[in-house]
Amino acid sequence: MTMTPAAAADSEPARGRPRADRTRESRSRVLDAAVTCLLRDGYARTSTISIQAEAGVSRGRMLHQFRSKEELLVAAAHHIFAAQLEAPIPGSLTELIAEASGPGERIAVVVDCLWATYQEPSFWAATELWVASRTEPVLAEAIRPAERRLGRAIRERMDDLFGPDLVGRPLYLPIRPVLFTSMRGTALSYAFDARDPRTEPLLEHWKEIARHALLA
């Protein structure tokens, strides 16, 4: 009997490996595939069939772990947020901050870094889920606590990047959400108007706003 590609993929790692390891691996493959499908196809066109094909697992194995599209995409939302929380600060960024000649240059480096995060695949996958959650109460209920945890972690990461001197300035707490919300809103326009984010006209304005608030 000839195996299907998905069945063959399921069977290859089975020899000599604990069931728990195989389950974790297949779950991770399915969740990674769900994120890929969200990015490529959008929420409306993402289906359990397309995710199964992308993951290369059998239908039975996937449905054993996720009984519906909603359950799977809720898990994918947590998967996206967990990956963002666990991502380390790139060494190159740490070096740029360390080499900054003063607080003004440090602000510029951090603003560039923040803006870059809104171009990452994880942002667009999360955006698909945010928009879908407006009319999907189950999805919204799952995303809400995860988004709050992610928000706290991002704020802490941002504080680390700016450093204690700038964080201690009186206008730091008010300016922090201004940068976040302005960048997020601007990034959404790239969904229908693709362009080089490095040439974004608002980028220099964000730096100037931050410098004025934190250094004036």
Tab-separated table of N, CA and C in Angstrom, residues 7 31 35 58 62 66 71 75 80-81 84 98 124 127 151 181-183 188 196 200 216:
chain	number	residue	atom	x	y	z
A	7	ALA	N	0.881	10.996	5.591
A	7	ALA	CA	1.026	9.806	6.425
A	7	ALA	C	2.478	9.416	6.542
A	31	LEU	N	1.001	24.367	14.173
A	31	LEU	CA	0.882	25.781	14.541
A	31	LEU	C	1.719	26.671	13.628
A	35	VAL	N	0.256	29.675	11.079
A	35	VAL	CA	0.781	31.039	10.947
A	35	VAL	C	1.134	31.325	9.488
A	58	SER	N	-1.146	14.030	8.907
A	58	SER	CA	-2.400	13.384	8.549
A	58	SER	C	-3.576	14.146	9.147
A	62	MET	N	-3.973	15.798	13.083
A	62	MET	CA	-4.279	17.199	13.345
A	62	MET	C	-5.583	17.338	14.131
A	66	PHE	N	-6.557	19.376	17.442
A	66	PHE	CA	-7.385	20.568	17.235
A	66	PHE	C	-8.671	20.146	16.533
A	71	GLU	N	-10.501	26.464	17.209
A	71	GLU	CA	-9.600	25.980	18.259
A	71	GLU	C	-8.151	26.052	17.800
A	75	ALA	N	-5.100	28.537	19.258
A	75	ALA	CA	-3.778	28.032	19.644
A	75	ALA	C	-2.683	28.731	18.850
A	80	ILE	N	1.895	32.546	18.328
A	80	ILE	CA	2.503	33.780	17.823
A	80	ILE	C	2.985	34.647	18.978
A	81	PHE	N	2.114	34.845	19.959
A	81	PHE	CA	2.457	35.725	21.072
A	81	PHE	C	3.595	35.146	21.907
A	84	GLN	N	6.839	35.814	20.186
A	84	GLN	CA	7.249	37.211	20.340
A	84	GLN	C	7.817	37.474	21.736
A	98	ALA	N	24.680	50.383	22.425
A	98	ALA	CA	25.895	50.604	23.211
A	98	ALA	C	26.802	51.634	22.550
A	124	TRP	N	1.843	40.733	11.154
A	124	TRP	CA	0.771	40.567	10.180
A	124	TRP	C	-0.094	39.359	10.496
A	127	THR	N	-2.275	40.498	13.232
A	127	THR	CA	-3.276	41.432	12.721
A	127	THR	C	-4.466	40.695	12.117
A	151	GLY	N	1.594	42.765	25.569
A	151	GLY	CA	1.739	44.207	25.727
A	151	GLY	C	2.651	44.564	26.883
A	181	THR	N	0.918	53.247	19.246
A	181	THR	CA	-0.330	53.331	18.488
A	181	THR	C	-0.131	54.005	17.136
A	182	SER	N	0.732	54.993	17.075
A	182	SER	CA	0.995	55.657	15.802
A	182	SER	C	1.677	54.710	14.822
A	183	MET	N	2.653	53.951	15.311
A	183	MET	CA	3.346	52.999	14.437
A	183	MET	C	2.409	51.893	13.970
A	188	LEU	N	-0.483	49.456	9.357
A	188	LEU	CA	-1.651	48.839	8.728
A	188	LEU	C	-1.856	49.336	7.301
A	196	ASP	N	8.729	50.743	0.829
A	196	ASP	CA	9.895	50.493	1.663
A	196	ASP	C	9.688	51.169	3.020
A	200	GLU	N	9.698	55.532	5.336
A	200	GLU	CA	8.460	56.057	5.919
A	200	GLU	C	8.676	57.498	6.407
A	216	ALA	N	13.866	67.569	26.114
A	216	ALA	CA	13.626	69.018	26.247
A	216	ALA	C	13.688	69.445	27.710
